[in-house]
Amino acid sequence: VFAVYRQTQLPLGKVEMRNILLGFLLDLVRAGEHQEPGVSPTIRQAIQFVTRQPQRMFAIRELARRCGLSESRFKERFRHEVGVPPAEYMIRRKIDAARSLLLSGDQTVTGIAMDLGFSSSQYFATTFKRYTGRTPGEYRRNGE
């Protein structure tokens, strides 16, 4: 690819080569998004449960049971394979979902907090700020 790129004399040929290469790299990144490297199928199953239902705060024992592991073994493996404890992972997924909902602008901050299973809008705002450095309102006004 690089040899062809260097040999191409036409400016549009170089642009076309860049686009092809960029498309390939984007496909490569997208393929990696759905599978986290170093994560076993057992832990990936727990991640899928959490990702599908960000509004729910799963009990660790429930996730462990679904994965066929003891609670202590599940927590140990999850932390080792994912890099954060399961409860932390669930909160991060909630914050990711909240970011999308805030940018869509269709719901109130309180509505988003309740839909994502936070006990109050104040707890949601505090948690959101801890993870993003901004309040939900600031995030909505200023975007990413």
C-alpha positions as a Python dict, from the first residue, in 0.01 Angstrom:
ca = {
    (1, 'V'): (0, 0, 0),
    (2, 'F'): (276, 244, 94),
    (3, 'A'): (473, 164, -222),
    (4, 'V'): (169, 231, -439),
    (5, 'Y'): (103, 549, -241),
    (6, 'R'): (457, 677, -302),
    (7, 'Q'): (439, 592, -673),
    (8, 'T'): (106, 765, -729),
    (9, 'Q'): (164, 1097, -901),
    (10, 'L'): (-192, 1220, -917),
    (11, 'P'): (-315, 1417, -613),
    (12, 'L'): (-655, 1247, -624),
    (13, 'G'): (-484, 908, -634),
    (14, 'K'): (-312, 990, -306),
    (15, 'V'): (-640, 1105, -155),
    (16, 'E'): (-805, 783, -269),
    (17, 'M'): (-525, 576, -117),
    (18, 'R'): (-557, 766, 212),
    (19, 'N'): (-932, 703, 215),
    (20, 'I'): (-883, 331, 152),
    (21, 'L'): (-625, 310, 429),
    (22, 'L'): (-843, 513, 666),
    (23, 'G'): (-1140, 288, 590),
    (24, 'F'): (-930, -18, 667),
    (25, 'L'): (-813, 130, 997),
    (26, 'L'): (-1169, 223, 1097),
    (27, 'D'): (-1285, -132, 1021),
    (28, 'L'): (-1001, -263, 1234),
    (29, 'V'): (-1096, -37, 1527),
    (30, 'R'): (-1465, -127, 1498),
    (31, 'A'): (-1383, -498, 1503),
    (32, 'G'): (-1188, -448, 1826),
    (33, 'E'): (-1464, -246, 1994),
    (34, 'H'): (-1688, -545, 2040),
    (35, 'Q'): (-1428, -770, 2195),
    (36, 'E'): (-1215, -655, 2478),
    (37, 'P'): (-870, -813, 2455),
    (38, 'G'): (-783, -1049, 2737),
    (39, 'V'): (-1143, -1089, 2848),
    (40, 'S'): (-1259, -1448, 2879),
    (41, 'P'): (-1596, -1559, 2741),
    (42, 'T'): (-1719, -1599, 3100),
    (43, 'I'): (-1647, -1239, 3196),
    (44, 'R'): (-1759, -1114, 2853),
    (45, 'Q'): (-2098, -1268, 2931),
    (46, 'A'): (-2125, -1053, 3245),
    (47, 'I'): (-2021, -745, 3046),
    (48, 'Q'): (-2297, -816, 2795),
    (49, 'F'): (-2559, -839, 3072),
    (50, 'V'): (-2447, -503, 3210),
    (51, 'T'): (-2418, -334, 2871),
    (52, 'R'): (-2765, -442, 2761),
    (53, 'Q'): (-2928, -299, 3073),
    (54, 'P'): (-2737, 9, 3190),
    (55, 'Q'): (-3034, 119, 3401),
    (56, 'R'): (-2994, -185, 3621),
    (57, 'M'): (-2737, -224, 3897),
    (58, 'F'): (-2686, -599, 3901),
    (59, 'A'): (-2604, -767, 4229),
    (60, 'I'): (-2251, -905, 4209),
    (61, 'R'): (-2374, -1244, 4332),
    (62, 'E'): (-2628, -1251, 4045),
    (63, 'L'): (-2361, -1183, 3783),
    (64, 'A'): (-2132, -1440, 3947),
    (65, 'R'): (-2412, -1698, 3945),
    (66, 'R'): (-2490, -1629, 3578),
    (67, 'C'): (-2123, -1684, 3499),
    (68, 'G'): (-2100, -2001, 3706),
    (69, 'L'): (-1847, -1858, 3951),
    (70, 'S'): (-1838, -1790, 4321),
    (71, 'E'): (-1880, -1424, 4411),
    (72, 'S'): (-1520, -1386, 4527),
    (73, 'R'): (-1378, -1563, 4220),
    (74, 'F'): (-1600, -1356, 3990),
    (75, 'K'): (-1485, -1027, 4146),
    (76, 'E'): (-1122, -1135, 4126),
    (77, 'R'): (-1144, -1244, 3762),
    (78, 'F'): (-1350, -943, 3656),
    (79, 'R'): (-1104, -699, 3809),
    (80, 'H'): (-807, -886, 3663),
    (81, 'E'): (-954, -912, 3312),
    (82, 'V'): (-1136, -579, 3284),
    (83, 'G'): (-918, -362, 3506),
    (84, 'V'): (-1189, -234, 3740),
    (85, 'P'): (-1423, -402, 3989),
    (86, 'P'): (-1767, -506, 3857),
    (87, 'A'): (-1956, -236, 4051),
    (88, 'E'): (-1725, 33, 3912),
    (89, 'Y'): (-1775, -105, 3561),
    (90, 'M'): (-2155, -88, 3600),
    (91, 'I'): (-2139, 275, 3713),
    (92, 'R'): (-1914, 365, 3420),
    (93, 'R'): (-2164, 210, 3178),
    (94, 'K'): (-2441, 415, 3340),
    (95, 'I'): (-2235, 732, 3295),
    (96, 'D'): (-2170, 642, 2930),
    (97, 'A'): (-2544, 595, 2876),
    (98, 'A'): (-2611, 924, 3055),
    (99, 'R'): (-2371, 1107, 2824),
    (100, 'S'): (-2564, 991, 2520),
    (101, 'L'): (-2899, 1077, 2675),
    (102, 'L'): (-2780, 1423, 2781),
    (103, 'L'): (-2655, 1504, 2432),
    (104, 'S'): (-2980, 1391, 2273),
    (105, 'G'): (-3156, 1656, 2485),
    (106, 'D'): (-3487, 1473, 2497),
    (107, 'Q'): (-3508, 1411, 2872),
    (108, 'T'): (-3459, 1610, 3187),
    (109, 'V'): (-3156, 1539, 3403),
    (110, 'T'): (-3389, 1398, 3669),
    (111, 'G'): (-3557, 1175, 3412),
    (112, 'I'): (-3221, 1043, 3296),
    (113, 'A'): (-3116, 980, 3656),
    (114, 'M'): (-3432, 782, 3728),
    (115, 'D'): (-3418, 589, 3398),
    (116, 'L'): (-3062, 482, 3474),
    (117, 'G'): (-3153, 360, 3820),
    (118, 'F'): (-2990, 630, 4033),
    (119, 'S'): (-3160, 679, 4369),
    (120, 'S'): (-3183, 1058, 4321),
    (121, 'S'): (-3092, 1325, 4071),
    (122, 'Q'): (-2844, 1468, 4323),
    (123, 'Y'): (-2660, 1135, 4355),
    (124, 'F'): (-2660, 1109, 3976),
    (125, 'A'): (-2517, 1462, 3939),
    (126, 'T'): (-2247, 1394, 4199),
    (127, 'T'): (-2150, 1064, 4037),
    (128, 'F'): (-2159, 1212, 3687),
    (129, 'K'): (-1930, 1498, 3791),
    (130, 'R'): (-1689, 1257, 3961),
    (131, 'Y'): (-1647, 1065, 3634),
    (132, 'T'): (-1661, 1347, 3379),
    (133, 'G'): (-1545, 1654, 3569),
    (134, 'R'): (-1868, 1836, 3478),
    (135, 'T'): (-2222, 1845, 3601),
    (136, 'P'): (-2488, 1691, 3377),
    (137, 'G'): (-2613, 2041, 3289),
    (138, 'E'): (-2264, 2160, 3192),
    (139, 'Y'): (-2213, 1846, 2987),
    (140, 'R'): (-2545, 1899, 2807),
    (141, 'R'): (-2463, 2266, 2730),
    (142, 'N'): (-2102, 2213, 2620),
    (143, 'G'): (-2109, 1864, 2473),
    (144, 'E'): (-1813, 1633, 2473),
}
